[in-house]
Coordinates of C-alpha atoms in Angstrom, one line a residue:
M101 CA -23.8 -60.9 2.2
L102 CA -21.6 -58.3 0.5
T103 CA -18.0 -59.0 -0.3
T104 CA -15.2 -56.7 0.9
K105 CA -14.8 -55.3 -2.6
Q106 CA -18.6 -54.5 -2.7
K107 CA -18.5 -52.9 0.7
Q108 CA -15.6 -50.7 -0.5
L109 CA -17.5 -49.8 -3.6
L110 CA -20.6 -49.0 -1.6
R111 CA -18.5 -46.7 0.7
R112 CA -17.0 -44.9 -2.3
A113 CA -20.4 -44.6 -4.0
V114 CA -21.5 -42.6 -1.0
L115 CA -18.4 -40.5 -0.5
Y116 CA -17.1 -39.8 -4.0
P117 CA -20.4 -38.2 -5.4
S118 CA -20.6 -36.0 -2.3
M119 CA -17.0 -34.9 -2.8
V120 CA -17.5 -34.3 -6.5
I121 CA -20.5 -32.1 -5.9
T122 CA -18.6 -30.2 -3.3
E123 CA -15.6 -29.8 -5.6
M124 CA -17.9 -28.4 -8.3
F125 CA -19.2 -25.7 -6.1
V126 CA -15.7 -24.9 -4.7
C127 CA -14.3 -24.5 -8.2
F128 CA -17.1 -22.1 -9.0
L129 CA -16.8 -20.0 -5.8
L130 CA -13.0 -20.0 -5.3
P131 CA -12.4 -17.4 -8.0
F132 CA -14.8 -15.0 -6.2
L133 CA -12.9 -15.4 -3.0
W134 CA -9.6 -14.9 -4.9
L135 CA -11.0 -11.6 -6.4
L136 CA -12.0 -10.4 -3.0
L137 CA -8.5 -11.1 -1.6
I138 CA -7.0 -9.3 -4.6
M139 CA -9.3 -6.3 -4.0
I140 CA -8.3 -6.1 -0.3
D141 CA -4.6 -6.3 -1.3
D142 CA -5.0 -3.7 -4.1
L143 CA -7.6 -1.2 -2.8
V144 CA -7.4 -1.5 1.0
L145 CA -3.8 -2.3 1.7
Q146 CA -2.3 -0.8 -1.5
G147 CA 0.1 -3.5 -2.3
Q148 CA 2.9 -2.0 -4.3
E149 CA 3.6 -4.9 -6.7
L150 CA 1.8 -7.9 -8.1
F151 CA 1.5 -10.8 -5.7
T152 CA 2.6 -13.4 -8.2
V153 CA 2.2 -16.5 -5.9
G154 CA -1.3 -15.5 -5.0
F155 CA -2.1 -14.6 -8.6
Y156 CA -1.3 -18.1 -9.8
A157 CA -2.5 -20.0 -6.7
M158 CA -6.2 -19.9 -7.5
P159 CA -5.9 -21.3 -11.0
V160 CA -3.6 -24.0 -9.7
L161 CA -6.0 -24.9 -6.9
V162 CA -8.9 -25.0 -9.2
F163 CA -7.0 -27.2 -11.7
I164 CA -6.1 -29.6 -8.9
L165 CA -9.7 -29.8 -7.7
L166 CA -10.8 -30.4 -11.3
I167 CA -8.4 -33.3 -11.6
I168 CA -9.6 -34.8 -8.4
L169 CA -13.2 -34.2 -9.4
M170 CA -12.8 -35.8 -12.8
G171 CA -10.9 -38.7 -11.3
Q172 CA -13.5 -39.5 -8.7
G173 CA -16.4 -38.8 -11.1
L174 CA -15.1 -41.1 -13.8
Y175 CA -14.1 -43.8 -11.4
I176 CA -17.5 -44.0 -9.7
Q177 CA -19.4 -43.8 -12.9
R178 CA -17.5 -46.7 -14.4
A179 CA -17.7 -48.6 -11.2
T180 CA -21.5 -48.4 -11.1
R181 CA -21.7 -50.0 -14.5
K182 CA -19.7 -53.0 -13.6
E183 CA -20.7 -56.4 -12.3
D184 CA -20.2 -55.8 -8.6
W185 CA -22.6 -52.8 -8.6
M186 CA -25.2 -54.5 -10.8
E187 CA -25.1 -57.5 -8.4
M188 CA -25.7 -55.2 -5.4
V189 CA -28.6 -53.6 -7.2
K190 CA -30.2 -57.0 -7.9
M191 CA -29.7 -58.0 -4.2
A192 CA -31.2 -54.7 -3.1
K193 CA -34.3 -55.2 -5.3
G194 CA -34.8 -58.5 -3.4
K195 CA -34.4 -56.7 -0.1
L196 CA -37.1 -54.3 -1.1
E197 CA -39.6 -57.1 -0.9
D198 CA -38.7 -57.8 2.7
P199 CA -41.6 -56.5 5.0
E200 CA -39.0 -54.9 7.4
T201 CA -37.7 -52.8 4.5
N202 CA -40.3 -50.1 4.8
M203 CA -39.7 -49.7 8.5
L204 CA -35.9 -49.3 7.8
L205 CA -36.5 -46.7 5.0
E206 CA -39.0 -44.7 7.1
K207 CA -36.4 -44.5 9.9
A208 CA -33.7 -43.4 7.5
A209 CA -36.1 -40.8 6.0
N210 CA -36.9 -39.5 9.5
V211 CA -33.2 -38.9 10.3
G212 CA -32.6 -37.2 6.9
F213 CA -30.8 -39.9 4.9
L214 CA -33.5 -40.3 2.3
T215 CA -36.1 -38.3 0.5
A216 CA -39.6 -39.5 0.2
S217 CA -39.1 -40.5 -3.5
L218 CA -36.4 -43.0 -2.5
M219 CA -38.6 -44.8 0.1
T220 CA -40.3 -46.8 -2.6
P221 CA -39.1 -49.5 -4.9
E222 CA -39.9 -47.2 -7.9
G223 CA -37.7 -44.5 -6.4
F224 CA -34.9 -47.0 -6.0
Y225 CA -35.2 -48.2 -9.6
A226 CA -35.3 -44.6 -10.9
G227 CA -32.2 -43.7 -8.9
A228 CA -30.3 -46.8 -10.2
R229 CA -31.2 -45.9 -13.8
M230 CA -30.3 -42.2 -13.3
A231 CA -26.9 -43.3 -12.0
A232 CA -26.1 -44.5 -15.5
E233 CA -28.1 -42.1 -17.7
A234 CA -28.3 -38.5 -16.1
R235 CA -25.8 -35.7 -16.4
L236 CA -22.9 -35.3 -14.0
L237 CA -24.5 -33.4 -11.1
K238 CA -27.8 -35.5 -11.2
R239 CA -25.8 -38.6 -11.8
M240 CA -23.6 -38.0 -8.7
K241 CA -26.7 -37.4 -6.6
A242 CA -28.4 -40.5 -7.9
I243 CA -25.3 -42.7 -7.2
R244 CA -25.0 -41.3 -3.7
N245 CA -28.7 -41.7 -2.9
T246 CA -28.8 -45.2 -4.3
A247 CA -25.7 -46.1 -2.4
I248 CA -27.2 -44.7 0.9
Q249 CA -30.3 -46.7 0.3
M250 CA -28.3 -49.9 -0.3
C251 CA -26.3 -49.2 2.9
I252 CA -29.7 -49.2 4.8
L253 CA -31.0 -52.3 3.0
F254 CA -27.8 -54.2 3.7
R255 CA -27.5 -52.8 7.2
E256 CA -24.0 -51.3 6.4
K257 CA -22.8 -48.2 8.2
I258 CA -23.4 -45.1 6.1
P259 CA -20.0 -43.3 5.7
N260 CA -19.8 -39.9 7.3
R261 CA -19.4 -37.5 4.3
I262 CA -19.1 -34.3 6.3
P263 CA -15.3 -34.4 7.0
Y264 CA -14.5 -35.1 3.4
M265 CA -16.8 -32.4 2.2
L266 CA -15.4 -29.9 4.7
A267 CA -11.8 -30.9 3.6
M268 CA -12.7 -30.1 0.0
I269 CA -14.0 -26.7 1.0
F270 CA -11.5 -25.6 3.7
V271 CA -8.2 -26.9 2.4
P272 CA -8.1 -24.7 -0.8
V273 CA -9.7 -21.8 1.1
I274 CA -7.1 -22.0 3.9
I275 CA -4.3 -22.3 1.4
L276 CA -5.5 -19.2 -0.6
V277 CA -6.3 -17.2 2.5
G278 CA -3.1 -18.2 4.2
L279 CA -1.0 -17.1 1.2
Y280 CA -2.7 -13.7 1.1
G281 CA -2.6 -13.5 4.9
F282 CA 1.2 -13.6 4.7
R283 CA 1.1 -11.2 1.8
Y284 CA -1.0 -8.7 3.9
I285 CA 1.4 -8.8 6.8
N286 CA 4.3 -8.2 4.5
T287 CA 2.5 -5.4 2.7
I288 CA 1.6 -3.6 5.9
Q289 CA 5.2 -3.9 7.2
T290 CA 6.7 -2.8 3.8
N291 CA 4.2 0.2 3.5
R292 CA 5.0 1.3 7.1
A293 CA 8.8 1.2 6.4
D294 CA 8.3 3.1 3.1
A295 CA 6.0 5.7 4.7
Q296 CA 8.5 6.4 7.4
R297 CA 11.4 6.8 4.9
T298 CA 9.3 8.9 2.6
A299 CA 8.0 11.0 5.5
D300 CA 11.6 12.0 6.4
V301 CA 12.1 13.2 2.8
V302 CA 8.8 15.0 2.7
Y303 CA 9.4 16.8 6.0
H304 CA 12.9 17.8 4.8
I305 CA 11.5 19.3 1.6
E306 CA 8.8 21.1 3.6
D307 CA 11.4 22.7 5.8
V308 CA 13.4 23.9 2.9
L309 CA 10.4 25.4 1.1
E310 CA 9.1 27.1 4.2
T311 CA 12.3 29.2 4.4
T312 CA 11.0 31.2 1.5
C313 CA 7.4 30.2 0.6
A314 CA 4.4 31.7 2.4
D315 CA 2.3 28.5 2.3
V316 CA 3.4 24.9 2.0
Y317 CA 1.0 22.0 1.8
I318 CA 2.1 18.3 2.1
Q319 CA 0.5 15.0 2.0
D320 CA 1.8 13.3 5.1
P321 CA 2.9 9.7 4.4
L322 CA 2.5 8.9 8.1
A323 CA -1.1 10.1 8.1
K324 CA -2.2 8.1 5.1
F325 CA -0.1 5.8 2.9
D326 CA -0.4 6.2 -0.8
R327 CA 1.5 3.9 -3.1
N328 CA 1.4 6.5 -5.9
G329 CA 3.3 9.0 -4.0
Y330 CA 2.8 12.3 -2.1
T331 CA 2.2 15.8 -3.3
I332 CA 4.0 18.9 -1.9
T333 CA 2.8 22.3 -3.0
A334 CA 4.5 25.6 -2.0
D335 CA 3.1 29.0 -2.8
L336 CA 5.5 31.9 -2.9
Y337 CA 2.7 34.3 -1.7
D338 CA -0.1 33.9 0.8
E339 CA -3.0 33.3 -1.6
D340 CA -5.5 30.5 -1.9
M341 CA -5.6 30.4 -5.7
I342 CA -3.2 30.8 -8.6
T343 CA -3.6 34.5 -9.2
Y344 CA -1.4 37.3 -10.3
E345 CA 0.0 37.3 -6.8
S346 CA 0.6 33.6 -6.6
S347 CA 3.4 31.4 -8.0
E348 CA 4.1 27.9 -6.9
I349 CA 6.0 24.7 -7.3
E350 CA 4.4 21.3 -7.0
L351 CA 6.4 18.2 -6.4
S352 CA 5.6 14.5 -6.0
V353 CA 7.6 12.1 -3.9
N354 CA 7.5 8.4 -4.4
N355 CA 7.7 5.7 -1.7
E356 CA 11.4 5.3 -2.3
G357 CA 12.0 8.9 -1.2
Q358 CA 12.6 10.3 -4.7
I359 CA 11.1 13.3 -6.4
Q360 CA 9.1 11.8 -9.2
S361 CA 7.5 14.9 -10.8
V362 CA 8.1 18.6 -10.8
D363 CA 5.7 21.4 -12.0
Y364 CA 6.0 25.2 -11.8
R365 CA 3.0 27.6 -12.0
L366 CA 3.7 31.3 -12.3
G367 CA 0.9 33.8 -11.8
V368 CA 0.3 36.6 -14.3
N369 CA -0.8 40.1 -13.3
V370 CA -3.2 41.3 -16.0
L371 CA -3.0 44.8 -14.5
D372 CA 0.7 45.0 -15.1
T373 CA 2.7 45.2 -18.4
K374 CA 3.8 42.0 -20.1
E375 CA 7.4 43.0 -19.8
N376 CA 7.1 43.4 -16.0
N377 CA 5.3 40.1 -15.8
L378 CA 8.0 38.3 -17.7
T379 CA 10.8 39.8 -15.6
R380 CA 9.0 39.0 -12.3
M381 CA 8.1 35.4 -13.4
Q382 CA 11.6 34.6 -14.5
Q383 CA 12.8 35.7 -11.1
E384 CA 10.2 33.6 -9.4
L385 CA 11.1 30.7 -11.6
D386 CA 14.7 31.0 -10.7
L387 CA 13.8 31.2 -7.0
L388 CA 11.6 28.1 -7.0
Y389 CA 14.2 26.2 -8.9
S390 CA 16.9 27.2 -6.4
L391 CA 14.7 25.9 -3.6
L392 CA 14.3 22.6 -5.4
M393 CA 18.0 22.3 -5.8
E394 CA 18.5 23.2 -2.1
T395 CA 16.5 20.1 -1.0
K396 CA 19.3 17.9 -2.5
V397 CA 16.7 15.0 -2.8
E398 CA 17.3 12.3 -5.4
M399 CA 15.1 12.6 -8.5
T400 CA 13.8 10.0 -10.8
S401 CA 14.6 12.0 -14.0
A402 CA 17.7 14.0 -15.0
N403 CA 15.3 16.5 -16.6
Y404 CA 14.2 17.7 -13.1
Y405 CA 17.7 19.1 -12.5
V406 CA 17.4 21.3 -15.6
K407 CA 16.8 24.9 -14.9
P408 CA 13.5 26.0 -16.7
Y409 CA 13.3 29.3 -18.6
F410 CA 11.0 31.2 -21.0
P411 CA 11.9 30.1 -24.6
Q412 CA 11.9 32.9 -27.1
E413 CA 8.9 31.3 -28.9
I414 CA 6.8 31.5 -25.7
I415 CA 7.9 35.1 -25.1
D416 CA 6.8 36.0 -28.7
K417 CA 3.5 34.3 -28.3
F418 CA 2.8 36.0 -25.0
M419 CA 3.7 39.4 -26.3
N420 CA 1.5 38.9 -29.4
H421 CA -1.5 37.6 -27.5
S422 CA -3.8 39.4 -25.1
Y423 CA -4.0 38.4 -21.5
Y424 CA -7.3 36.6 -22.3
E425 CA -6.0 34.2 -25.0
D426 CA -4.3 31.1 -23.8
F427 CA -2.1 28.9 -26.0
T428 CA -0.9 25.4 -25.8
G429 CA 2.5 24.5 -24.6
E430 CA 5.8 24.2 -26.4
Y431 CA 7.7 21.0 -25.8
L432 CA 11.4 21.2 -25.3
D433 CA 13.7 18.4 -24.4
S434 CA 13.4 18.9 -20.7
F435 CA 10.0 20.6 -20.1
S436 CA 6.9 21.9 -21.7
V437 CA 5.5 25.4 -21.1
G438 CA 2.1 27.0 -21.9
F439 CA -0.2 29.8 -20.9
I440 CA -3.6 29.4 -19.2
T441 CA -6.2 32.1 -18.9
E442 CA -9.9 32.9 -19.2
E443 CA -11.9 34.7 -21.9
E444 CA -12.2 38.4 -21.2
E445 CA -16.0 38.4 -20.9
N446 CA -15.8 35.7 -18.3
Y447 CA -12.7 37.0 -16.5
E448 CA -12.7 38.0 -12.9
L449 CA -10.1 40.1 -11.2
Y450 CA -8.7 37.1 -9.3
G451 CA -9.2 34.7 -12.1
E452 CA -6.7 32.0 -12.9
T453 CA -4.1 33.4 -15.3
Y454 CA -0.7 31.7 -15.2
F455 CA 2.2 30.0 -17.0
Y456 CA 2.9 26.4 -16.3
F457 CA 6.2 24.6 -16.7
M458 CA 5.9 20.8 -16.7
M459 CA 9.3 19.1 -16.3
E460 CA 9.3 16.0 -18.6
D461 CA 10.3 12.6 -17.3
D462 CA 13.0 11.1 -19.5

């Protein structure tokens, strides 16, 4: 007859190893779930900032599981080396000689409680030895299987491990998924609000540019959210490429409704004189700059408010080079400027030949 203490030990010897094994697999698989949730937040929903709570939730959950795992594992390993367990093992060995034992073990095997190797006395002895000698995973399995066999031998009810194992799986998963679920809802709401605010700014800039420019292209925030911002390109002339008939301004607007980058491109007419090109390009540059100022949209850098111009060094380089020799930009405090073209033997009439002005972020 088992004492109350031995019955409790037998119950724990069935439950704890099953929980330890489950916790080991959860600790291994939880980081993969965490990475999947991060990828959804980052790549699919385009979260605009690091989700700090979620970032640290997974390591904390794994740490807690490891503490529980080590506590249960150490407890049951030590408990199976003490007198109460050894006494139950001796009593179980005696039960194995009972003629009714084989029938009990066969019934247990038929309902899936035991493997064939544990239906024999040799299997029971091997399991009892492994409980003290094998590595953690095998040791946990050996303790659990030996405890199940003793429950059968002593006609004790085998504890239902399933609820405990499911709790070890679903509690951390629900916590992690729940945290990111709230994050996803908040991200979607934030992105929608930002897209609407930014769309108003983008549409306003589009309206201003269309008063003068022949072709204006925008990335519509309401059509597709982009946490990196939205590009607006306006060509002064109705051309598909940057040619001698095309000069343009390109802006980028962030999700706070601010202009975050400004670039100018001025087409060069290789069939015209350089003096005429410079005169025309300066006029176009002034016009594009005036359109930018007319938008009255907040900008992230004070340099974007600076009026660009052709520095004397650039003018000299342009005058002393052919139309088919490009040169790298000169960097000023507020912008950089350079000349892009193609080699004469590869040049086509409508090839790309232009000056660029990149306004520098301060």
